[in-house]
Short mmCIF file of C-alpha atoms in Angstrom, two decimals:
data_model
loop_
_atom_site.label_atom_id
_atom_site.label_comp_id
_atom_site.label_asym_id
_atom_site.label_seq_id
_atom_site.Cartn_x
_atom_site.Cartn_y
_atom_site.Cartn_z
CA UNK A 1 0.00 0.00 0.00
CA UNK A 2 1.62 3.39 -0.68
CA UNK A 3 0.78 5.93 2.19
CA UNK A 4 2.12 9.36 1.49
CA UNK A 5 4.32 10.30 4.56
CA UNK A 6 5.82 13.41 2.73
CA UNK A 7 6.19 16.68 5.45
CA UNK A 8 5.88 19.98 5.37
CA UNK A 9 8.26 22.13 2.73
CA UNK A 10 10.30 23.33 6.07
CA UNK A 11 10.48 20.12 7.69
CA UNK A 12 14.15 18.64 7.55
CA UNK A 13 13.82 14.40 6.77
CA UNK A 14 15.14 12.66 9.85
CA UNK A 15 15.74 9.27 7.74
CA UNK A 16 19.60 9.40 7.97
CA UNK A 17 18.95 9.44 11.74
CA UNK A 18 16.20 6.90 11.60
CA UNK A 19 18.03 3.66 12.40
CA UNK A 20 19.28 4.78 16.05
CA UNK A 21 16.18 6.75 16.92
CA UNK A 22 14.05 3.72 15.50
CA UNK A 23 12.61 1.24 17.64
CA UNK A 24 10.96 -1.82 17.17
CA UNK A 25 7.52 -1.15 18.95
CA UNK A 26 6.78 1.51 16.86
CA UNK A 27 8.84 3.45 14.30
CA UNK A 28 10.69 0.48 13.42
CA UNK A 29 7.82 -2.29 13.91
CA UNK A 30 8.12 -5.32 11.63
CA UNK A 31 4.66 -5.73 10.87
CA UNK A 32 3.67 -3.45 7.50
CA UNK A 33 0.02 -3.44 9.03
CA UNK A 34 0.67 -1.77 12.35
CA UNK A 35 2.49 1.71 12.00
CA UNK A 36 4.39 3.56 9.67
CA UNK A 37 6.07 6.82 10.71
CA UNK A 38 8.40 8.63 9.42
CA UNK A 39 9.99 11.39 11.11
CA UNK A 40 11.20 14.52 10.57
CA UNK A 41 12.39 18.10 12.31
CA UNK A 42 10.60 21.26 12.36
CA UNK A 43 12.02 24.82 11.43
CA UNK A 44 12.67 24.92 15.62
CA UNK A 45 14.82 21.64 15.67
CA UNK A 46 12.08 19.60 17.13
CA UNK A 47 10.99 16.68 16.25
CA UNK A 48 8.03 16.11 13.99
CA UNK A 49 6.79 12.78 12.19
CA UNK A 50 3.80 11.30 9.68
CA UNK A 51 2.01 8.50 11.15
CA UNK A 52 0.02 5.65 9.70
CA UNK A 53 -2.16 4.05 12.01
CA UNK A 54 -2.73 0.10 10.06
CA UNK A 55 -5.41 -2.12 10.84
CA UNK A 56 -3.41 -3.80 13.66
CA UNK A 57 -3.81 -0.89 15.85
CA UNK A 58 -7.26 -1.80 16.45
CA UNK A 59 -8.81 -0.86 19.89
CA UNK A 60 -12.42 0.34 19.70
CA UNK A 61 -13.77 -1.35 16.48
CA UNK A 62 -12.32 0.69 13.26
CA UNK A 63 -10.59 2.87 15.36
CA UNK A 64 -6.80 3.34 16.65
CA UNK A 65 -6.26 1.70 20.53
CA UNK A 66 -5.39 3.84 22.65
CA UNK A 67 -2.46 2.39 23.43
CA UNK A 68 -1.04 2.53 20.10
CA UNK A 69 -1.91 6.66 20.21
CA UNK A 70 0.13 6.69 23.28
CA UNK A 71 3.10 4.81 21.96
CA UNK A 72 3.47 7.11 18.84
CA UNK A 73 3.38 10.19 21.31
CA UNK A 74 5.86 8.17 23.96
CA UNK A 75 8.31 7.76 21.32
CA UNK A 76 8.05 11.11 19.27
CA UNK A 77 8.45 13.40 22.60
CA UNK A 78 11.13 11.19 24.00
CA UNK A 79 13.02 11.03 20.66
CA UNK A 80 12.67 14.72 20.08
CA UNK A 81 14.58 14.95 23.91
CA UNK A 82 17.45 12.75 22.20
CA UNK A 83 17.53 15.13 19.90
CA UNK A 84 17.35 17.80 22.08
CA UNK A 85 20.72 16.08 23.64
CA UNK A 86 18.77 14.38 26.37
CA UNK A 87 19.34 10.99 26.91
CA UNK A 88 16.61 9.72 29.03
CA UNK A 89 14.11 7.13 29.40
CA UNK A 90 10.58 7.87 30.21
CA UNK A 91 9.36 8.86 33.79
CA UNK A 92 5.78 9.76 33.62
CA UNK A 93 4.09 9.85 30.76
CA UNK A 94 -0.11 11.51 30.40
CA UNK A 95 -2.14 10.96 27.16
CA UNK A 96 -5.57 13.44 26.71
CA UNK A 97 -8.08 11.84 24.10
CA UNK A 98 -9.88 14.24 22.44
CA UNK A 99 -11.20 12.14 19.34
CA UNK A 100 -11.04 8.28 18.19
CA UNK A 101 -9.05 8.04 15.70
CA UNK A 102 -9.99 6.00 12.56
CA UNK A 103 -8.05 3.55 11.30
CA UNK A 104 -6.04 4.04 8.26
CA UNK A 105 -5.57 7.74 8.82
CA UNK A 106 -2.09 9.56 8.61
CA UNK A 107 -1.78 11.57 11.33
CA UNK A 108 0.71 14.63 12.69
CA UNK A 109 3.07 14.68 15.37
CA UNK A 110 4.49 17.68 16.90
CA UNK A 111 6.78 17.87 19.88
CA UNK A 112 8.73 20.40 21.73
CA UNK A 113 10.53 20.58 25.19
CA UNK A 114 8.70 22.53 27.87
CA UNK A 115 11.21 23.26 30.14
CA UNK A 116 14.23 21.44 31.92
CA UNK A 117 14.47 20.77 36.02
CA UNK A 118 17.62 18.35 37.04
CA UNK A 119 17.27 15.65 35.52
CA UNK A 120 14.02 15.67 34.49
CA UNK A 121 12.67 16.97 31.32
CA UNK A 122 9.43 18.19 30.15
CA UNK A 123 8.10 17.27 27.50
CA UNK A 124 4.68 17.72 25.02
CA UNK A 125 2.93 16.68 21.88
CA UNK A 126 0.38 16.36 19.97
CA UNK A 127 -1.52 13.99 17.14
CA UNK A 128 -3.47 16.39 14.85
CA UNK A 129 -5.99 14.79 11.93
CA UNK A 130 -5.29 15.97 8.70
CA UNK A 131 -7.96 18.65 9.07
CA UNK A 132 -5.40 19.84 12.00
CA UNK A 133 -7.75 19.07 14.55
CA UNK A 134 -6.26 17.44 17.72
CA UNK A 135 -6.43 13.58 18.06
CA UNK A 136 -4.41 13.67 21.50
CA UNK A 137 -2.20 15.78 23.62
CA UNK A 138 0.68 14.81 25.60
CA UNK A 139 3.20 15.39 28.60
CA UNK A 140 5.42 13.32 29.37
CA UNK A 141 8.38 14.00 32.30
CA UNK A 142 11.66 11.93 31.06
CA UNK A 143 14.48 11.41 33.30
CA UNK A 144 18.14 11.72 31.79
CA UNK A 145 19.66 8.52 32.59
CA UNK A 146 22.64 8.07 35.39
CA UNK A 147 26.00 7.19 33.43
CA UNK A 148 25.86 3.50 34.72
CA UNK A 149 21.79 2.67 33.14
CA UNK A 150 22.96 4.53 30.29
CA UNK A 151 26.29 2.32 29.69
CA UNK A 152 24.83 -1.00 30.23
CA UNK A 153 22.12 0.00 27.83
CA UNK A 154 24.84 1.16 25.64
CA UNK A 155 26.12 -2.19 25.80
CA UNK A 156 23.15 -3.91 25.02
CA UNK A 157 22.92 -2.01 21.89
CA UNK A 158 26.00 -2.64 20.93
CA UNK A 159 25.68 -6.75 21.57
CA UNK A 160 22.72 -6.43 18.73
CA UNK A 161 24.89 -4.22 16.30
CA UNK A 162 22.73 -1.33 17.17
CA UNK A 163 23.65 2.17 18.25
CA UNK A 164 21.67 3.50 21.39
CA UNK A 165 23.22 7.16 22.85
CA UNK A 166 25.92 7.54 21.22
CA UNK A 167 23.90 9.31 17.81
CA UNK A 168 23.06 12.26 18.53
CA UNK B 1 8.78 -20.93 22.81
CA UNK B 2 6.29 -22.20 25.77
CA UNK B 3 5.75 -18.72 28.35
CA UNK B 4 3.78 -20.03 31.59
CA UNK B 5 0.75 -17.45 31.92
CA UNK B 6 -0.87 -19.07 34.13
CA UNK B 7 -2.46 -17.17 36.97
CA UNK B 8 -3.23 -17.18 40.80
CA UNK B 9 -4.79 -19.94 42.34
CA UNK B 10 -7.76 -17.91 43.28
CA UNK B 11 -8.48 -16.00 39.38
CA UNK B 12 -10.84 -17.05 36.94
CA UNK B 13 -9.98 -17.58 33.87
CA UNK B 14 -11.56 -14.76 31.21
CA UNK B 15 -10.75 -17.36 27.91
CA UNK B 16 -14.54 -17.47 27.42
CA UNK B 17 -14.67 -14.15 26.45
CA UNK B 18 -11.40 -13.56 25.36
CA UNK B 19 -12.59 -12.49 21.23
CA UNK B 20 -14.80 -9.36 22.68
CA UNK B 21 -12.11 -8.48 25.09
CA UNK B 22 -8.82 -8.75 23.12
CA UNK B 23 -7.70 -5.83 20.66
CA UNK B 24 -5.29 -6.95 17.89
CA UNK B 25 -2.92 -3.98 19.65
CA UNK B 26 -2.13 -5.71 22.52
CA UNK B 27 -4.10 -9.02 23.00
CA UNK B 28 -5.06 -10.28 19.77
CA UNK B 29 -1.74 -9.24 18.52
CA UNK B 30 -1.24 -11.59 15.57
CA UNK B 31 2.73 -11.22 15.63
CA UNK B 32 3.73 -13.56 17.99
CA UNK B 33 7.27 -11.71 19.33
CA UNK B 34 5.64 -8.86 20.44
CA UNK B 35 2.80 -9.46 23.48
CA UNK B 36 1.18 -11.98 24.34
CA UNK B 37 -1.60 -11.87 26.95
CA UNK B 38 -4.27 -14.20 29.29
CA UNK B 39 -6.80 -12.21 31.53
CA UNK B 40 -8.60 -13.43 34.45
CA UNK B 41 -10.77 -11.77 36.83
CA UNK B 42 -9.77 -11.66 40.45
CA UNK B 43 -11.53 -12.55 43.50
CA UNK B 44 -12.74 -8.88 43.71
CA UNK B 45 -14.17 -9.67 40.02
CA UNK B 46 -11.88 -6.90 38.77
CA UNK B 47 -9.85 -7.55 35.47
CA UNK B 48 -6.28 -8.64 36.00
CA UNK B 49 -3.60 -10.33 33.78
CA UNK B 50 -0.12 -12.22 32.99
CA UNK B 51 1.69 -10.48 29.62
CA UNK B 52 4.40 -11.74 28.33
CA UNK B 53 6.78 -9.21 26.39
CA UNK B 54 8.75 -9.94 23.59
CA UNK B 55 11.56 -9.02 21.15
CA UNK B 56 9.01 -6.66 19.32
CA UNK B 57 8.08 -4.44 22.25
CA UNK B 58 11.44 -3.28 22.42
CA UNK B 59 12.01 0.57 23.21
CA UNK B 60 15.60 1.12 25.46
CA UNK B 61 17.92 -1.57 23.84
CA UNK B 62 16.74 -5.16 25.61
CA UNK B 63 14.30 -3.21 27.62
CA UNK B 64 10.15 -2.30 27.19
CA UNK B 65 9.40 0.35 25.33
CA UNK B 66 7.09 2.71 27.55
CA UNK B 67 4.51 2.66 25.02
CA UNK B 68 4.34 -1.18 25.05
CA UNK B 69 4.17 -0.85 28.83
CA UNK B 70 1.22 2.10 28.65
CA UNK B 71 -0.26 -0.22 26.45
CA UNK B 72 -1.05 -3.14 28.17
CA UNK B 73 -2.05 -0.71 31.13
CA UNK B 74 -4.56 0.94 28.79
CA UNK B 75 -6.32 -1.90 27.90
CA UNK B 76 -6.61 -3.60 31.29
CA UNK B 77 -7.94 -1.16 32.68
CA UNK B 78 -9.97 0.01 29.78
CA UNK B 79 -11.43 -3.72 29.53
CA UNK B 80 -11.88 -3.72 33.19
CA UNK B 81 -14.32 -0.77 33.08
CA UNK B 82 -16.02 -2.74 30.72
CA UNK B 83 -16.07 -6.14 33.04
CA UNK B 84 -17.64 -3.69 35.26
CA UNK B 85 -20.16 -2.74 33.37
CA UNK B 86 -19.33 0.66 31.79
CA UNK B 87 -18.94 1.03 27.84
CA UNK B 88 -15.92 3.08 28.19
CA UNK B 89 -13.16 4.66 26.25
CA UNK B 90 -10.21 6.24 27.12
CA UNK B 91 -10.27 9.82 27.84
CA UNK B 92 -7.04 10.47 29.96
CA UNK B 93 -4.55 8.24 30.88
CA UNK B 94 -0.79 8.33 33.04
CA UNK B 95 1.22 6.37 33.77
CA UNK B 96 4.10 6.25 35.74
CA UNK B 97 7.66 4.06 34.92
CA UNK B 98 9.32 2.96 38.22
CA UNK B 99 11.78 0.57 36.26
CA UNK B 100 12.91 -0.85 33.00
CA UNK B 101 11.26 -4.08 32.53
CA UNK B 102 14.03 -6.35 30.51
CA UNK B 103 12.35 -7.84 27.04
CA UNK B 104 11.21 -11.60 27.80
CA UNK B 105 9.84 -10.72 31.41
CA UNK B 106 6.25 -12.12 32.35
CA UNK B 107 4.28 -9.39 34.72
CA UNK B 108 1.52 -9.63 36.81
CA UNK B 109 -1.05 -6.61 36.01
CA UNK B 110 -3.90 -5.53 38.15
CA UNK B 111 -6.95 -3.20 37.73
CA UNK B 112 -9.51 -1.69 39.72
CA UNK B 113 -11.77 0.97 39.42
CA UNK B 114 -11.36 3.91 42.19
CA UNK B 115 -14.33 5.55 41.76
CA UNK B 116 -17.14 6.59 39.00
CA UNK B 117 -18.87 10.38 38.63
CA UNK B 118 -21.38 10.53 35.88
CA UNK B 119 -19.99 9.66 32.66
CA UNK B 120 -16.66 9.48 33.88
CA UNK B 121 -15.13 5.91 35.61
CA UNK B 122 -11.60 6.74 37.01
CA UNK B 123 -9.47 3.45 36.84
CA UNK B 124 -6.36 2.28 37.99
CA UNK B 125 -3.53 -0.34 37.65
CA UNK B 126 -0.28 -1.65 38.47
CA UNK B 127 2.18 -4.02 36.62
CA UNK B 128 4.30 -6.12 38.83
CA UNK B 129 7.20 -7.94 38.38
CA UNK B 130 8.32 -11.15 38.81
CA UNK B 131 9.28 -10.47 42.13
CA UNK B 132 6.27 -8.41 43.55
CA UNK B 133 8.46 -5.06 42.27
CA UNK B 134 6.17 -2.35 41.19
CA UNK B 135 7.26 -1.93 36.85
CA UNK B 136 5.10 0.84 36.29
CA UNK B 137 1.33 2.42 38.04
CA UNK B 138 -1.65 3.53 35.61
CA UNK B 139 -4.40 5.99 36.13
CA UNK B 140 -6.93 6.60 33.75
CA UNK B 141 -10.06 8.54 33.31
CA UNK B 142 -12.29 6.46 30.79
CA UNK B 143 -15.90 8.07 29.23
CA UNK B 144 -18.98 5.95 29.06
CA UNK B 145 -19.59 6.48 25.43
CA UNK B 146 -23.18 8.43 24.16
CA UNK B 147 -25.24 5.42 22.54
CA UNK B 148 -24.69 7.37 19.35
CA UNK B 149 -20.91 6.48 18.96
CA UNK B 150 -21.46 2.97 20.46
CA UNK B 151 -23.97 2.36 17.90
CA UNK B 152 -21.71 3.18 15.45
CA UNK B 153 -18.59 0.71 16.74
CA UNK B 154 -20.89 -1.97 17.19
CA UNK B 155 -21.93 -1.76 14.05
CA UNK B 156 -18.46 -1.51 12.71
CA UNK B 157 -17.63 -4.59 14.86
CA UNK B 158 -20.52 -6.60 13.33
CA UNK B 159 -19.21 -5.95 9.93
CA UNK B 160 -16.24 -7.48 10.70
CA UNK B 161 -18.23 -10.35 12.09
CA UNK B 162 -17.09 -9.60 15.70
CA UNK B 163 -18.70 -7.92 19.12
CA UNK B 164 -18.26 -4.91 21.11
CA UNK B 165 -20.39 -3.45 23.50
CA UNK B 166 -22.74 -6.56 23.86
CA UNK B 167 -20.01 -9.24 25.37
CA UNK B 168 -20.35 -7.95 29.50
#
């Protein structure tokens, strides 16, 4: 199926990027009929993406799960932190559903850091139809990893030929 | 591979009406590396599960990703709304990451539902390690849909020769 995931004229493509900030629940999921997202980043620097929402995201009947709305938003704020130059893993994490989302639809993602505190980083997003309405908003606090977390997980990337932190 | 998702002595089993409940997101996932799911029902009657997750819910290298982990929180406690007798969906939901829960690692989740004003059923959960250690706490605030939009999922789940509302 071809589903156009082209951006905005002044989006920058993220694809040269995508194999380190891809991960196998969502933005690199094996299976063609869940997701397909592409990202990209905004005239700001923040990350932005197209998202498919396949059959296999099915919650309410026809309709995207909810879980599969907040795993699209999980991954684009906390990737847009990475590329912020945070390396963290997610703390807490709040999803606002303002519409059920059909399947098959391509959907927006925005992002942008709120603020900083310590370690912690705030984060938001939000899933907007192709009319631009909103789909969902989210916050999300993510928590910059302590050296040792950060080097084990390092490791573990590098055991499976992957890159984790270091791509950015 | 054989995963052991058996449950507490004193659950029930939910296999009966495991095609209503399960959502090809999370429990009817047809790819079989990514979760895989029983529910029973506690001796409180409230909606509790073992998952399984696999290579495919990967997010940190070797580790959950938080989506996958939001995920099966959403729809336990989503479905146990429903068990309760409330045709929900999900209007707000958090959730909290105490720990990185390694790939491979069968949890223990558990719902209940806090309290209900009007339309509005507020519902929480846990998932539990191996050990008893707290993975990650849920909250959500799920709607009781108008009859108008169940009407219209039902009727989208008959097409597809399944049920929605009607199963509790």
């Amino acid at each position: 199926m071809d589903i156009d995931l082209s951006g905005e004229s002044d989006w920058t493509d993220m694809e040269q990027f995508r194999a380190p900030l891809a991960r196998p629940f969502v933005s690199a999921d094996p299976d063609p009929e869940r997701f397909r997202v592409r990202y990209y980043t905004d005239p700001l620097g923040n990350l932005a993406a197209r998202a498919w929402f396949g059959p296999h995201c099915e919650g309410p009947p026809g309709h995207a799960h909810g879980g599969s709305v907040a795993a699209v938003l999980d991954e684009a704020m906390g990737g847009n932190c990475w590329v912020q130059g945070h390396a963290v893993l997610a703390g807490t994490l709040t999803i606002k559903y303002r519409r059920p989302l059909p399947l098959g639809s391509v959907v927006t993602v925005r992002t942008a850091v709120d603020r900083v505190e310590g370690r912690k980083v705030f984060a938001v997003g939000r899933l907007l139809d192709a009319s631009g309405a909103v789909v969902a908003e989210g916050e999300g606090t993510f928590i910059v990893m302590r050296e040792e977390l950060q080097g084990t997980l390092d490791a573990e990337a590098r055991k499976a030929g992957r890159t984790f932190g270091s791509a950015y």
